[in-house]
Amino acid sequence: MHHGHCTYYLNSRFTKINKSRHSAYALHVHLVFITKYRKPILGDLHHASFGQCAAEVCRDFGAELKECDGEADHVHMLIEYAPTVQLSVLVNSLKAVTSRRLRNEFLDLRGAYSKPVLWSRSYFAGSCGGAPLEVIKQYIQNQRG
C-alpha cells in the first residue's frame, strides 16, 4: 500500500466502453470518505478489510472497485459504474456497510467514538476518465442525419 497523493492515469483499463441494450458508457467516479472528526485511526489491516468490503458492495450494485487506497484518516476509491446506478445510493450503502463491517471486525474502531459511527457525513465524489472532449464532439457531429 502506498501513502500520499493519489494519481489516476487514463489508460486502457479505464477507457473500456461498456455496452448494454440501449447505451454505451464508460463512467468512473473517484470517491473519498473521511473518518469522523478526521481521527487518524485507520491502518493497513483496516484498509485491506475496507477494500474487500467495498468491492462486495460495488458488485451488488453492478459496479466495480478499480482502485482503493487511503491514509490514517481517509479512504480513496475509483469505481466504474453503469448509468443505472444512482451514485448517492451507492455512496450511502458503501458508508453504512463498511462502517458496520469494520467496527464489528476491529475492536479498536469500536472504541474510537462514543456513537456507532466511522465516517464523516460528508464525502467527495469526482467524475474522471472518459473520452476526450474532441472525441465526444466528433461523435455528436457524426450522429446527424
JSON list of C-alpha atoms in Angstrom, two decimals:
[
{"chain": "A", "resi": 1, "resn": "MET", "atom": "CA", "xyz": [0.00, 0.00, 0.00]},
{"chain": "A", "resi": 2, "resn": "HIS", "atom": "CA", "xyz": [1.36, 3.43, -0.81]},
{"chain": "A", "resi": 3, "resn": "HIS", "atom": "CA", "xyz": [0.54, 6.56, 1.12]},
{"chain": "A", "resi": 4, "resn": "GLY", "atom": "CA", "xyz": [0.46, 10.12, -0.15]},
{"chain": "A", "resi": 5, "resn": "HIS", "atom": "CA", "xyz": [-1.26, 11.79, -3.05]},
{"chain": "A", "resi": 6, "resn": "CYS", "atom": "CA", "xyz": [-3.46, 9.88, -5.45]},
{"chain": "A", "resi": 7, "resn": "THR", "atom": "CA", "xyz": [-2.96, 10.00, -9.23]},
{"chain": "A", "resi": 8, "resn": "TYR", "atom": "CA", "xyz": [-5.09, 8.26, -11.82]},
{"chain": "A", "resi": 9, "resn": "TYR", "atom": "CA", "xyz": [-3.84, 7.67, -15.32]},
{"chain": "A", "resi": 10, "resn": "LEU", "atom": "CA", "xyz": [-6.19, 7.49, -18.27]},
{"chain": "A", "resi": 11, "resn": "ASN", "atom": "CA", "xyz": [-5.18, 4.18, -19.80]},
{"chain": "A", "resi": 12, "resn": "SER", "atom": "CA", "xyz": [-6.80, 1.21, -21.47]},
{"chain": "A", "resi": 13, "resn": "ARG", "atom": "CA", "xyz": [-8.07, -0.10, -18.13]},
{"chain": "A", "resi": 14, "resn": "PHE", "atom": "CA", "xyz": [-10.30, 2.94, -17.68]},
{"chain": "A", "resi": 15, "resn": "THR", "atom": "CA", "xyz": [-11.29, 3.72, -21.26]},
{"chain": "A", "resi": 16, "resn": "LYS", "atom": "CA", "xyz": [-13.11, 0.47, -21.95]},
{"chain": "A", "resi": 17, "resn": "ILE", "atom": "CA", "xyz": [-16.59, 1.17, -23.29]},
{"chain": "A", "resi": 18, "resn": "ASN", "atom": "CA", "xyz": [-19.33, -0.90, -21.67]},
{"chain": "A", "resi": 19, "resn": "LYS", "atom": "CA", "xyz": [-22.45, -1.71, -23.62]},
{"chain": "A", "resi": 20, "resn": "SER", "atom": "CA", "xyz": [-25.97, -2.53, -22.55]},
{"chain": "A", "resi": 21, "resn": "ARG", "atom": "CA", "xyz": [-29.03, -2.97, -24.72]},
{"chain": "A", "resi": 22, "resn": "HIS", "atom": "CA", "xyz": [-29.69, 0.76, -25.11]},
{"chain": "A", "resi": 23, "resn": "SER", "atom": "CA", "xyz": [-26.46, 2.50, -24.14]},
{"chain": "A", "resi": 24, "resn": "ALA", "atom": "CA", "xyz": [-22.69, 2.58, -24.29]},
{"chain": "A", "resi": 25, "resn": "TYR", "atom": "CA", "xyz": [-20.87, 4.04, -21.32]},
{"chain": "A", "resi": 26, "resn": "ALA", "atom": "CA", "xyz": [-17.53, 4.50, -19.55]},
{"chain": "A", "resi": 27, "resn": "LEU", "atom": "CA", "xyz": [-18.36, 6.04, -16.17]},
{"chain": "A", "resi": 28, "resn": "HIS", "atom": "CA", "xyz": [-15.87, 6.31, -13.32]},
{"chain": "A", "resi": 29, "resn": "VAL", "atom": "CA", "xyz": [-16.09, 8.14, -10.02]},
{"chain": "A", "resi": 30, "resn": "HIS", "atom": "CA", "xyz": [-13.36, 8.99, -7.52]},
{"chain": "A", "resi": 31, "resn": "LEU", "atom": "CA", "xyz": [-14.84, 8.77, -4.01]},
{"chain": "A", "resi": 32, "resn": "VAL", "atom": "CA", "xyz": [-13.21, 9.88, -0.77]},
{"chain": "A", "resi": 33, "resn": "PHE", "atom": "CA", "xyz": [-14.60, 9.11, 2.69]},
{"chain": "A", "resi": 34, "resn": "ILE", "atom": "CA", "xyz": [-13.02, 10.73, 5.75]},
{"chain": "A", "resi": 35, "resn": "THR", "atom": "CA", "xyz": [-13.18, 9.42, 9.30]},
{"chain": "A", "resi": 36, "resn": "LYS", "atom": "CA", "xyz": [-15.42, 11.28, 11.75]},
{"chain": "A", "resi": 37, "resn": "TYR", "atom": "CA", "xyz": [-13.54, 14.33, 13.09]},
{"chain": "A", "resi": 38, "resn": "ARG", "atom": "CA", "xyz": [-10.67, 13.27, 10.79]},
{"chain": "A", "resi": 39, "resn": "LYS", "atom": "CA", "xyz": [-9.39, 10.93, 13.51]},
{"chain": "A", "resi": 40, "resn": "PRO", "atom": "CA", "xyz": [-6.25, 9.11, 12.29]},
{"chain": "A", "resi": 41, "resn": "ILE", "atom": "CA", "xyz": [-7.46, 5.61, 13.20]},
{"chain": "A", "resi": 42, "resn": "LEU", "atom": "CA", "xyz": [-7.06, 3.55, 10.00]},
{"chain": "A", "resi": 43, "resn": "GLY", "atom": "CA", "xyz": [-4.11, 1.23, 9.48]},
{"chain": "A", "resi": 44, "resn": "ASP", "atom": "CA", "xyz": [-3.12, -1.28, 6.80]},
{"chain": "A", "resi": 45, "resn": "LEU", "atom": "CA", "xyz": [-5.41, -4.03, 8.15]},
{"chain": "A", "resi": 46, "resn": "HIS", "atom": "CA", "xyz": [-8.38, -1.65, 8.22]},
{"chain": "A", "resi": 47, "resn": "HIS", "atom": "CA", "xyz": [-7.66, -0.57, 4.64]},
{"chain": "A", "resi": 48, "resn": "ALA", "atom": "CA", "xyz": [-7.39, -4.18, 3.42]},
{"chain": "A", "resi": 49, "resn": "SER", "atom": "CA", "xyz": [-10.70, -5.10, 5.03]},
{"chain": "A", "resi": 50, "resn": "PHE", "atom": "CA", "xyz": [-12.32, -1.90, 3.74]},
{"chain": "A", "resi": 51, "resn": "GLY", "atom": "CA", "xyz": [-11.22, -2.73, 0.18]},
{"chain": "A", "resi": 52, "resn": "GLN", "atom": "CA", "xyz": [-12.72, -6.24, 0.33]},
{"chain": "A", "resi": 53, "resn": "CYS", "atom": "CA", "xyz": [-15.99, -4.96, 1.75]},
{"chain": "A", "resi": 54, "resn": "ALA", "atom": "CA", "xyz": [-16.24, -2.03, -0.69]},
{"chain": "A", "resi": 55, "resn": "ALA", "atom": "CA", "xyz": [-15.62, -4.39, -3.62]},
{"chain": "A", "resi": 56, "resn": "GLU", "atom": "CA", "xyz": [-18.53, -6.61, -2.46]},
{"chain": "A", "resi": 57, "resn": "VAL", "atom": "CA", "xyz": [-20.87, -3.62, -2.15]},
{"chain": "A", "resi": 58, "resn": "CYS", "atom": "CA", "xyz": [-19.86, -2.40, -5.61]},
{"chain": "A", "resi": 59, "resn": "ARG", "atom": "CA", "xyz": [-20.54, -5.86, -7.09]},
{"chain": "A", "resi": 60, "resn": "ASP", "atom": "CA", "xyz": [-24.01, -5.83, -5.53]},
{"chain": "A", "resi": 61, "resn": "PHE", "atom": "CA", "xyz": [-24.66, -2.61, -7.47]},
{"chain": "A", "resi": 62, "resn": "GLY", "atom": "CA", "xyz": [-23.24, -3.97, -10.73]},
{"chain": "A", "resi": 63, "resn": "ALA", "atom": "CA", "xyz": [-20.25, -1.66, -10.28]},
{"chain": "A", "resi": 64, "resn": "GLU", "atom": "CA", "xyz": [-16.53, -2.47, -9.98]},
{"chain": "A", "resi": 65, "resn": "LEU", "atom": "CA", "xyz": [-13.99, -1.19, -7.48]},
{"chain": "A", "resi": 66, "resn": "LYS", "atom": "CA", "xyz": [-10.95, -0.45, -9.68]},
{"chain": "A", "resi": 67, "resn": "GLU", "atom": "CA", "xyz": [-8.60, 1.08, -7.11]},
{"chain": "A", "resi": 68, "resn": "CYS", "atom": "CA", "xyz": [-8.70, 1.53, -3.35]},
{"chain": "A", "resi": 69, "resn": "ASP", "atom": "CA", "xyz": [-6.19, 3.15, -1.02]},
{"chain": "A", "resi": 70, "resn": "GLY", "atom": "CA", "xyz": [-6.01, 5.64, 1.79]},
{"chain": "A", "resi": 71, "resn": "GLU", "atom": "CA", "xyz": [-4.29, 7.01, 4.85]},
{"chain": "A", "resi": 72, "resn": "ALA", "atom": "CA", "xyz": [-5.00, 7.09, 8.58]},
{"chain": "A", "resi": 73, "resn": "ASP", "atom": "CA", "xyz": [-7.97, 9.46, 8.26]},
{"chain": "A", "resi": 74, "resn": "HIS", "atom": "CA", "xyz": [-9.47, 8.73, 4.83]},
{"chain": "A", "resi": 75, "resn": "VAL", "atom": "CA", "xyz": [-10.03, 6.24, 2.01]},
{"chain": "A", "resi": 76, "resn": "HIS", "atom": "CA", "xyz": [-9.96, 6.77, -1.78]},
{"chain": "A", "resi": 77, "resn": "MET", "atom": "CA", "xyz": [-11.87, 4.62, -4.26]},
{"chain": "A", "resi": 78, "resn": "LEU", "atom": "CA", "xyz": [-12.02, 4.56, -8.03]},
{"chain": "A", "resi": 79, "resn": "ILE", "atom": "CA", "xyz": [-15.27, 2.91, -9.10]},
{"chain": "A", "resi": 80, "resn": "GLU", "atom": "CA", "xyz": [-16.58, 2.02, -12.55]},
{"chain": "A", "resi": 81, "resn": "TYR", "atom": "CA", "xyz": [-20.36, 2.03, -12.68]},
{"chain": "A", "resi": 82, "resn": "ALA", "atom": "CA", "xyz": [-23.33, 1.75, -15.03]},
{"chain": "A", "resi": 83, "resn": "PRO", "atom": "CA", "xyz": [-25.65, 4.67, -15.82]},
{"chain": "A", "resi": 84, "resn": "THR", "atom": "CA", "xyz": [-28.43, 2.84, -13.98]},
{"chain": "A", "resi": 85, "resn": "VAL", "atom": "CA", "xyz": [-26.54, 3.22, -10.67]},
{"chain": "A", "resi": 86, "resn": "GLN", "atom": "CA", "xyz": [-27.75, 6.10, -8.51]},
{"chain": "A", "resi": 87, "resn": "LEU", "atom": "CA", "xyz": [-24.46, 7.38, -7.09]},
{"chain": "A", "resi": 88, "resn": "SER", "atom": "CA", "xyz": [-25.91, 8.74, -3.83]},
{"chain": "A", "resi": 89, "resn": "VAL", "atom": "CA", "xyz": [-27.45, 5.32, -3.07]},
{"chain": "A", "resi": 90, "resn": "LEU", "atom": "CA", "xyz": [-24.14, 3.56, -3.79]},
{"chain": "A", "resi": 91, "resn": "VAL", "atom": "CA", "xyz": [-22.28, 6.04, -1.55]},
{"chain": "A", "resi": 92, "resn": "ASN", "atom": "CA", "xyz": [-24.74, 5.61, 1.33]},
{"chain": "A", "resi": 93, "resn": "SER", "atom": "CA", "xyz": [-24.53, 1.83, 1.04]},
{"chain": "A", "resi": 94, "resn": "LEU", "atom": "CA", "xyz": [-20.71, 1.89, 0.91]},
{"chain": "A", "resi": 95, "resn": "LYS", "atom": "CA", "xyz": [-20.54, 4.10, 4.00]},
{"chain": "A", "resi": 96, "resn": "ALA", "atom": "CA", "xyz": [-23.10, 2.09, 6.00]},
{"chain": "A", "resi": 97, "resn": "VAL", "atom": "CA", "xyz": [-21.84, -1.39, 5.14]},
{"chain": "A", "resi": 98, "resn": "THR", "atom": "CA", "xyz": [-18.11, -0.62, 5.50]},
{"chain": "A", "resi": 99, "resn": "SER", "atom": "CA", "xyz": [-18.68, 1.23, 8.79]},
{"chain": "A", "resi": 100, "resn": "ARG", "atom": "CA", "xyz": [-20.66, -1.66, 10.27]},
{"chain": "A", "resi": 101, "resn": "ARG", "atom": "CA", "xyz": [-18.25, -4.33, 8.98]},
{"chain": "A", "resi": 102, "resn": "LEU", "atom": "CA", "xyz": [-15.08, -2.55, 10.14]},
{"chain": "A", "resi": 103, "resn": "ARG", "atom": "CA", "xyz": [-16.50, -1.70, 13.57]},
{"chain": "A", "resi": 104, "resn": "ASN", "atom": "CA", "xyz": [-17.61, -5.32, 14.02]},
{"chain": "A", "resi": 105, "resn": "GLU", "atom": "CA", "xyz": [-14.25, -6.69, 12.86]},
{"chain": "A", "resi": 106, "resn": "PHE", "atom": "CA", "xyz": [-11.90, -4.32, 14.72]},
{"chain": "A", "resi": 107, "resn": "LEU", "atom": "CA", "xyz": [-12.28, -3.61, 18.44]},
{"chain": "A", "resi": 108, "resn": "ASP", "atom": "CA", "xyz": [-10.03, -0.54, 18.20]},
{"chain": "A", "resi": 109, "resn": "LEU", "atom": "CA", "xyz": [-12.51, 1.15, 15.84]},
{"chain": "A", "resi": 110, "resn": "ARG", "atom": "CA", "xyz": [-15.44, 0.40, 18.16]},
{"chain": "A", "resi": 111, "resn": "GLY", "atom": "CA", "xyz": [-13.84, 2.41, 20.95]},
{"chain": "A", "resi": 112, "resn": "ALA", "atom": "CA", "xyz": [-12.82, 5.34, 18.74]},
{"chain": "A", "resi": 113, "resn": "TYR", "atom": "CA", "xyz": [-16.17, 7.14, 19.03]},
{"chain": "A", "resi": 114, "resn": "SER", "atom": "CA", "xyz": [-18.91, 7.32, 21.65]},
{"chain": "A", "resi": 115, "resn": "LYS", "atom": "CA", "xyz": [-21.53, 6.53, 18.97]},
{"chain": "A", "resi": 116, "resn": "PRO", "atom": "CA", "xyz": [-21.53, 3.67, 16.41]},
{"chain": "A", "resi": 117, "resn": "VAL", "atom": "CA", "xyz": [-20.00, 5.75, 13.60]},
{"chain": "A", "resi": 118, "resn": "LEU", "atom": "CA", "xyz": [-16.85, 5.64, 11.49]},
{"chain": "A", "resi": 119, "resn": "TRP", "atom": "CA", "xyz": [-17.26, 8.05, 8.57]},
{"chain": "A", "resi": 120, "resn": "SER", "atom": "CA", "xyz": [-17.92, 11.75, 8.46]},
{"chain": "A", "resi": 121, "resn": "ARG", "atom": "CA", "xyz": [-21.32, 12.65, 6.98]},
{"chain": "A", "resi": 122, "resn": "SER", "atom": "CA", "xyz": [-19.62, 14.45, 4.10]},
{"chain": "A", "resi": 123, "resn": "TYR", "atom": "CA", "xyz": [-17.79, 12.81, 1.20]},
{"chain": "A", "resi": 124, "resn": "PHE", "atom": "CA", "xyz": [-16.08, 13.77, -2.06]},
{"chain": "A", "resi": 125, "resn": "ALA", "atom": "CA", "xyz": [-17.22, 12.45, -5.43]},
{"chain": "A", "resi": 126, "resn": "GLY", "atom": "CA", "xyz": [-15.46, 13.46, -8.64]},
{"chain": "A", "resi": 127, "resn": "SER", "atom": "CA", "xyz": [-16.06, 12.20, -12.16]},
{"chain": "A", "resi": 128, "resn": "CYS", "atom": "CA", "xyz": [-12.96, 11.03, -14.01]},
{"chain": "A", "resi": 129, "resn": "GLY", "atom": "CA", "xyz": [-11.79, 9.23, -17.11]},
{"chain": "A", "resi": 130, "resn": "GLY", "atom": "CA", "xyz": [-13.90, 9.04, -20.21]},
{"chain": "A", "resi": 131, "resn": "ALA", "atom": "CA", "xyz": [-13.27, 10.20, -23.74]},
{"chain": "A", "resi": 132, "resn": "PRO", "atom": "CA", "xyz": [-11.51, 13.50, -24.51]},
{"chain": "A", "resi": 133, "resn": "LEU", "atom": "CA", "xyz": [-13.84, 16.39, -25.44]},
{"chain": "A", "resi": 134, "resn": "GLU", "atom": "CA", "xyz": [-12.74, 16.38, -29.09]},
{"chain": "A", "resi": 135, "resn": "VAL", "atom": "CA", "xyz": [-13.75, 12.73, -29.45]},
{"chain": "A", "resi": 136, "resn": "ILE", "atom": "CA", "xyz": [-17.14, 13.46, -27.89]},
{"chain": "A", "resi": 137, "resn": "LYS", "atom": "CA", "xyz": [-17.66, 16.47, -30.19]},
{"chain": "A", "resi": 138, "resn": "GLN", "atom": "CA", "xyz": [-16.87, 14.30, -33.23]},
{"chain": "A", "resi": 139, "resn": "TYR", "atom": "CA", "xyz": [-19.25, 11.59, -32.01]},
{"chain": "A", "resi": 140, "resn": "ILE", "atom": "CA", "xyz": [-22.08, 14.11, -31.60]},
{"chain": "A", "resi": 141, "resn": "GLN", "atom": "CA", "xyz": [-21.42, 15.66, -35.01]},
{"chain": "A", "resi": 142, "resn": "ASN", "atom": "CA", "xyz": [-21.42, 12.21, -36.65]},
{"chain": "A", "resi": 143, "resn": "GLN", "atom": "CA", "xyz": [-24.87, 11.44, -35.21]},
{"chain": "A", "resi": 144, "resn": "ARG", "atom": "CA", "xyz": [-26.52, 13.99, -37.51]},
{"chain": "A", "resi": 145, "resn": "GLY", "atom": "CA", "xyz": [-28.71, 12.61, -40.28]}
]
